[in-house]
Each structure stands twice: as structure tokens, then as C-alpha cells.
């Protein structure tokens, strides 16, 4: 539950918007009230404009902002009178609403306001809060919803039948407020959508929101014998049974095929989700619809059960054909891809898909909440979502689909596993692939590998790659977190101290071969089934060395082991071409911004040759310095379209070396 109002904390937020920001964050920090950008808040202020005129302004959340982290720049100021005039119109198109809202903005450069701006304007109160609280949805998403809501709230709230958000909802609310608002009213219940609270101060609106939620909870608690199950514990991605990873990868390959793009698919192992997926009545209980219509873009209307993807896609096409006719011809949008975003499988449990790791995570969070809601509504009476036509109307509303418009980067939906990820070329590859939208699983023996990236697209695992069991476990975790492995960058390697053959002992030779050659062979073998399932074809980038074509004295173990690795890669290219897997090798040289090279070492080497450190760094045909980021860029290129028709290649990245050329 939300933390509660703290006057000292509230006072720490200065300015006219201060308390508005504080209570918005309080609401946003409670996942039972809002999730992932849901909900919105506003405040009405009187300000003097450039011409000395007093004007009444509505500061309302900008579209797409998250209440939990909102700041003053997350609110946009609109001239209230203009917004109210617009709300009062009987019939108006989205195009006109959007244009008029832009015209009422006091700063035309600010992002557009939330689609609920008109609803905020329609209410006379200074502070307005809107959430999608689970407790209230547990009453509204039932067969006898209106009875439950009226019994639970009485005169405290005005009940608003479901209509699509935006102008239609604001227009209806304005009429109901005019007819029904009285001294006891502290909010609105928006059927199958959420609720609104209001007040003269931020604190009053916020505390009324909590009170409205508590009223729903008390109502249900008085009618059900046992309290609702406790909130699920934090997720762990460690306890997947062996073999689940490859099953998930097959599912992902099929979903991506139907979607026409690589999707990220993650397995959700929160407590309770597997039990839910295994319910004997899952075919009915899961197919009613989403908790609120605005989940639909991320979860689709209903989950897929088991693995009948063609059946799901056919049903989605039928849903589109059945409902598109009810939308005016000029507003009809083409069908979205028919792949499910939520899958309930008796073995895998809950799995969620998205165009990238974040969308898959959002779908998981939303669907777990839907499960909680289904259980809560069942404990009262039974779960019943809105009819499919209403869900469709929101899913195929241009204002809603605008959330999907952001262009996806090159490797969105794809996953790369990178060894030696904690430093040098490996770390540069982590950064480069994340920047291009890939999900990245980084392996390294160094512990800080786990903290290289933040957010849902990075999984860092401490792993000794010469330990085959540890490698297998890491691959399984990667597969369960992202749905497979599309790309592999073999960057882990040892660069032993210089030793001439006359002094080279066998143990150190074997150790170097273990890491530089044998460990990579094991990883290739373990990753092969996943690479073969990659939607865009599997891709392997092998970080070898200039020492393969041009070995150096004192580097027998290093040069020979990298040569062995290169031969393994060439054979893999021969053997795996039929599986659509490309294997290419790069030979970097003199990459000085890695752990091996310090400024002192470079200065000492330069002095040996009687040149400056800068000359030493750039002693190649092009006279240029090769950085680990340059090598990472080449690794990305080798996984991209430029190398789509190339396998078994060896590409130097060394500024030009006359022994190699
Ligand atoms: Zn809403």
C-alpha cells in the first residue's frame, strides 16, 4: 500500500506544483494503484500571463510519464476554459480534440497531455487524482458490478458506466457531476477502468483516493471468508527446471514467426503464476479479458493457452474482422500482429512477450496483477471483463496505438550472450549491443559483471566459462530471461605472460587452451540449439587475434590457442550454415583501452622502440588508434545486415598491419 502523507516530505517539494508532484509520486509508488505509466493527476492554478492577465490553468500529467518518478516537467499547462469548452461539445473527433488541446497549451513545445486531460478539466475541484486501483476493479469486473459498487460506495462516489477514455468519458463525467455531485461525494468510480478522487488540497485528494480504495477492500473483506493472498515475493530467475529454456526458445521462435519480428519472451516465476496456469478451469477463467482496457496493447485481450499458436493467430484475425466494421471507415487501423503477448502453459507457467525486454516485463507485471484481480473478483462473485468490442475499440484507437509508434532499434527483440563481459572488448560489446536495443546476457568471472547494465534488458552472470556445468546453467538462465540466444560474442580469453617456447611449460599452455579454445567449443555446442532457433538466424562473433595470421615471438600459447579457436569457428561455419547460423571471426590488434594495458606499460613499450606513447598507439598503416568500442562496433556489424550473407570470414581490426595485409 501507499506510504501515506508525510508533511515534512511534502514540504520538501517547492513551488506551486510541489505538493502535486509529491502526491503523484506517492500514488505512483503503489503498484496496486497504478502500473507502468498508468494513472494521471492534475492541479488547477491561477497564474498571470505575459500580458498581466490572470488566467486559470490546468496542469495535467503529460502522456507517457510515470507518476512514480514525475517532476515539474512531467506536467503540461493548459488554459482551463478552452479545455472545458471542448469537453462540453457533444460530438467531436480525436483529431479535433488533439488539435484544440495543443491550442490551449501555454507552452506549445511541451509534450501532449494525457488523454484524460478533459476529464480533469471537467471536475470543479482543484486537485484530481486518477488511478486503476485493483481493489475497485475487483468490484467492477464482476457480473453484478453495479450492485457491488453502489453498495460499497453509496453517496461517496458517482458511478460512471464504461465508455472509452478521452472526450467521451470526460463529456459523460461532466454531465453526471452536474446531476449527482453532492457534499458527500469524494470521487468517481469508472466501471471496468478505475477511479477518480478530488479535493481542495493535494493531501485531501490523495487521502480520499486511499479511502475509496479502503471502502472497496472493506466491502469485499466483509463478504469473503479468507483474506486475499499476500503479495507475491520478489522474482527469481534461478529455479527453472533443466530443459525449460529450450522449450521457451521454441515457443519464442513460433511467436516471433507469427509476429513477423523477433520478440523477447520471458518466463515469469513469481509464486502463484504456475498454479494459476495449471488451474483445471483455465480455459474459461483466463479468457474473459483484461483488467482494464488499457492493458490490451501489452497483454492482448486474452492469453494463449499452451502452444497452439496458429489457433491463437486465427482467433485474433477473427476478432479483428468481427470488430473493425464498428469503427468509422476513416479511423480504421490495420491489424496489429496476431501473436499473443501472454502465454499460460502448464509446464512453463506464465510467459510474456514484447518487442523488447521492457515490453515483455510490462506484460508480465500487468498480467500478474490480472491474476490477482481474477482471484479477488472470484472471491466476491466471479471475474467478468468488458465485452470484446470495448477492448477492441481501445486497442484500435489511434490515440492508444500512438504508444506503439516509437521506432524499434536494430536489435530490438534479439538477445546476445557475451563472454568476458566485465572488461575491455567484452564490456564495450555489452554497451554497443544494449545501445542497439538487444537484450544482453553478460558472463564473466569478475563479480561486477552483474552490475554492468541496469533495467530489464541486461542480465549479468558470474560464470567461469571453463566450467561446463556453470556455462549450461548460465545459458538456461539467459534463455528463461529473454527466450533464447540469437547472437553469441566469444570475447573471454587469456593473454598469458610472454614465454619463449624454450621456456614454455605445458601446464600454462594447457591452461591457455582451456580458456581460449576448449571453453569456447563447449559454449558453441551448448548454445547451438538456441542459435538454430533464432528468428533472424543465429550469429556468432569470435574475438580471435592478429596473432592468428601474424604470431609474435613469446606468444606461442596465445597465438596457437587463438588459431585453434579460429579453426573451430571455421568448422562451425561449415557445419551450421544449414541451420542459418553465421560464424565470423575478427582479429583485433593493439586495442590499448583494455585491462591488460596501462599507461605505464604503454610508455615502457614505446620507450623500448624509441617512440612516443602516441606513436606506439597508432603504429599501423592507417596511423589510427583502435579502441575497444571500435571492435564492439564491428561485432555489431557482423551481427547486422551488412554481414547477412557472410559466414566463415576473418576480418582484421587493427588499423592495417603489413604482416597481415
Ligand atoms: Zn485511466
PDB file of N, CA and C in Angstrom, residues 13 18 23 31 43 47 53 69 99 132 168 183 185 206 208 254 343 377 486 488 495 498 500 504 507 595 624 645:
ATOM      1  N   UNK A  13       9.069  19.552  -1.463  1.00  0.00           N
ATOM      2  CA  UNK A  13       8.811  19.805  -2.880  1.00  0.00           C
ATOM      3  C   UNK A  13       8.351  21.250  -3.043  1.00  0.00           C
ATOM      4  N   UNK A  18       4.609  21.742  -6.195  1.00  0.00           N
ATOM      5  CA  UNK A  18       5.318  20.879  -5.251  1.00  0.00           C
ATOM      6  C   UNK A  18       4.483  19.747  -4.683  1.00  0.00           C
ATOM      7  N   UNK A  23       2.406  14.088  -4.151  1.00  0.00           N
ATOM      8  CA  UNK A  23       1.341  13.079  -4.015  1.00  0.00           C
ATOM      9  C   UNK A  23       1.235  12.220  -5.273  1.00  0.00           C
ATOM     10  N   UNK A  31       2.041  -0.181  -6.569  1.00  0.00           N
ATOM     11  CA  UNK A  31       1.628  -0.932  -7.772  1.00  0.00           C
ATOM     12  C   UNK A  31       0.185  -1.418  -7.723  1.00  0.00           C
ATOM     13  N   UNK A  43      -3.667  19.607 -11.292  1.00  0.00           N
ATOM     14  CA  UNK A  43      -3.993  20.680 -10.352  1.00  0.00           C
ATOM     15  C   UNK A  43      -4.393  21.911 -11.160  1.00  0.00           C
ATOM     16  N   UNK A  47      -2.667  31.843 -12.692  1.00  0.00           N
ATOM     17  CA  UNK A  47      -1.359  32.448 -12.955  1.00  0.00           C
ATOM     18  C   UNK A  47      -1.547  33.681 -13.835  1.00  0.00           C
ATOM     19  N   UNK A  53      -2.545  39.378 -17.541  1.00  0.00           N
ATOM     20  CA  UNK A  53      -3.905  38.867 -17.347  1.00  0.00           C
ATOM     21  C   UNK A  53      -3.864  37.640 -16.427  1.00  0.00           C
ATOM     22  N   UNK A  69       7.922   8.681 -10.788  1.00  0.00           N
ATOM     23  CA  UNK A  69       9.164   9.452 -10.931  1.00  0.00           C
ATOM     24  C   UNK A  69       8.900  10.845 -11.492  1.00  0.00           C
ATOM     25  N   UNK A  99      -5.966  18.653 -31.674  1.00  0.00           N
ATOM     26  CA  UNK A  99      -5.548  19.964 -32.182  1.00  0.00           C
ATOM     27  C   UNK A  99      -5.939  21.059 -31.185  1.00  0.00           C
ATOM     28  N   UNK A 132      -5.949   3.210 -11.324  1.00  0.00           N
ATOM     29  CA  UNK A 132      -6.628   1.974 -11.747  1.00  0.00           C
ATOM     30  C   UNK A 132      -6.573   0.973 -10.590  1.00  0.00           C
ATOM     31  N   UNK A 168     -15.163  11.219 -24.820  1.00  0.00           N
ATOM     32  CA  UNK A 168     -16.444  10.579 -24.482  1.00  0.00           C
ATOM     33  C   UNK A 168     -16.583  10.427 -22.968  1.00  0.00           C
ATOM     34  N   UNK A 183     -22.457  17.034  -1.298  1.00  0.00           N
ATOM     35  CA  UNK A 183     -21.423  17.321  -0.294  1.00  0.00           C
ATOM     36  C   UNK A 183     -20.654  16.076   0.132  1.00  0.00           C
ATOM     37  N   UNK A 185     -19.807  13.553  -1.875  1.00  0.00           N
ATOM     38  CA  UNK A 185     -19.061  12.913  -2.969  1.00  0.00           C
ATOM     39  C   UNK A 185     -17.569  13.210  -2.851  1.00  0.00           C
ATOM     40  N   UNK A 206      -5.505  12.914  -2.232  1.00  0.00           N
ATOM     41  CA  UNK A 206      -4.752  11.681  -2.033  1.00  0.00           C
ATOM     42  C   UNK A 206      -5.404  10.806  -0.963  1.00  0.00           C
ATOM     43  N   UNK A 208      -8.427  10.854   0.054  1.00  0.00           N
ATOM     44  CA  UNK A 208      -9.715  10.351  -0.438  1.00  0.00           C
ATOM     45  C   UNK A 208      -9.512   9.159  -1.387  1.00  0.00           C
ATOM     46  N   UNK A 254       8.280 -19.629 -32.461  1.00  0.00           N
ATOM     47  CA  UNK A 254       6.955 -19.687 -33.085  1.00  0.00           C
ATOM     48  C   UNK A 254       6.234 -18.336 -32.959  1.00  0.00           C
ATOM     49  N   UNK A 343       1.273 -15.949 -22.405  1.00  0.00           N
ATOM     50  CA  UNK A 343       1.069 -17.375 -22.637  1.00  0.00           C
ATOM     51  C   UNK A 343       0.967 -18.061 -21.280  1.00  0.00           C
ATOM     52  N   UNK A 377     -11.838 -10.985  -7.606  1.00  0.00           N
ATOM     53  CA  UNK A 377     -13.216 -10.909  -8.108  1.00  0.00           C
ATOM     54  C   UNK A 377     -13.938 -12.233  -7.907  1.00  0.00           C
ATOM     55  N   UNK A 486      20.150 -15.267 -29.721  1.00  0.00           N
ATOM     56  CA  UNK A 486      20.242 -15.002 -31.159  1.00  0.00           C
ATOM     57  C   UNK A 486      21.679 -14.827 -31.607  1.00  0.00           C
ATOM     58  N   UNK A 488      25.974 -14.620 -30.312  1.00  0.00           N
ATOM     59  CA  UNK A 488      26.967 -15.031 -29.331  1.00  0.00           C
ATOM     60  C   UNK A 488      28.246 -14.281 -29.651  1.00  0.00           C
ATOM     61  N   UNK A 495      45.464 -13.883 -21.866  1.00  0.00           N
ATOM     62  CA  UNK A 495      46.672 -13.403 -22.533  1.00  0.00           C
ATOM     63  C   UNK A 495      47.819 -13.650 -21.565  1.00  0.00           C
ATOM     64  N   UNK A 498      54.434 -13.339 -21.484  1.00  0.00           N
ATOM     65  CA  UNK A 498      55.312 -13.725 -22.590  1.00  0.00           C
ATOM     66  C   UNK A 498      56.255 -14.855 -22.155  1.00  0.00           C
ATOM     67  N   UNK A 500      59.021 -17.689 -24.236  1.00  0.00           N
ATOM     68  CA  UNK A 500      59.506 -18.329 -25.461  1.00  0.00           C
ATOM     69  C   UNK A 500      59.353 -19.843 -25.341  1.00  0.00           C
ATOM     70  N   UNK A 504      58.568 -22.507 -22.321  1.00  0.00           N
ATOM     71  CA  UNK A 504      57.107 -22.623 -22.122  1.00  0.00           C
ATOM     72  C   UNK A 504      56.749 -23.962 -21.475  1.00  0.00           C
ATOM     73  N   UNK A 507      51.827 -26.933 -18.636  1.00  0.00           N
ATOM     74  CA  UNK A 507      50.655 -26.557 -17.835  1.00  0.00           C
ATOM     75  C   UNK A 507      50.097 -25.206 -18.284  1.00  0.00           C
ATOM     76  N   UNK A 595      42.002  -3.875 -19.955  1.00  0.00           N
ATOM     77  CA  UNK A 595      42.645  -4.061 -18.662  1.00  0.00           C
ATOM     78  C   UNK A 595      44.124  -4.404 -18.750  1.00  0.00           C
ATOM     79  N   UNK A 624      46.132   5.087 -37.024  1.00  0.00           N
ATOM     80  CA  UNK A 624      44.954   5.376 -36.208  1.00  0.00           C
ATOM     81  C   UNK A 624      44.976   4.524 -34.947  1.00  0.00           C
ATOM     82  N   UNK A 645      25.041 -12.075 -45.494  1.00  0.00           N
ATOM     83  CA  UNK A 645      25.356 -13.112 -46.493  1.00  0.00           C
ATOM     84  C   UNK A 645      26.776 -13.641 -46.317  1.00  0.00           C
TER      85      UNK A 645
END
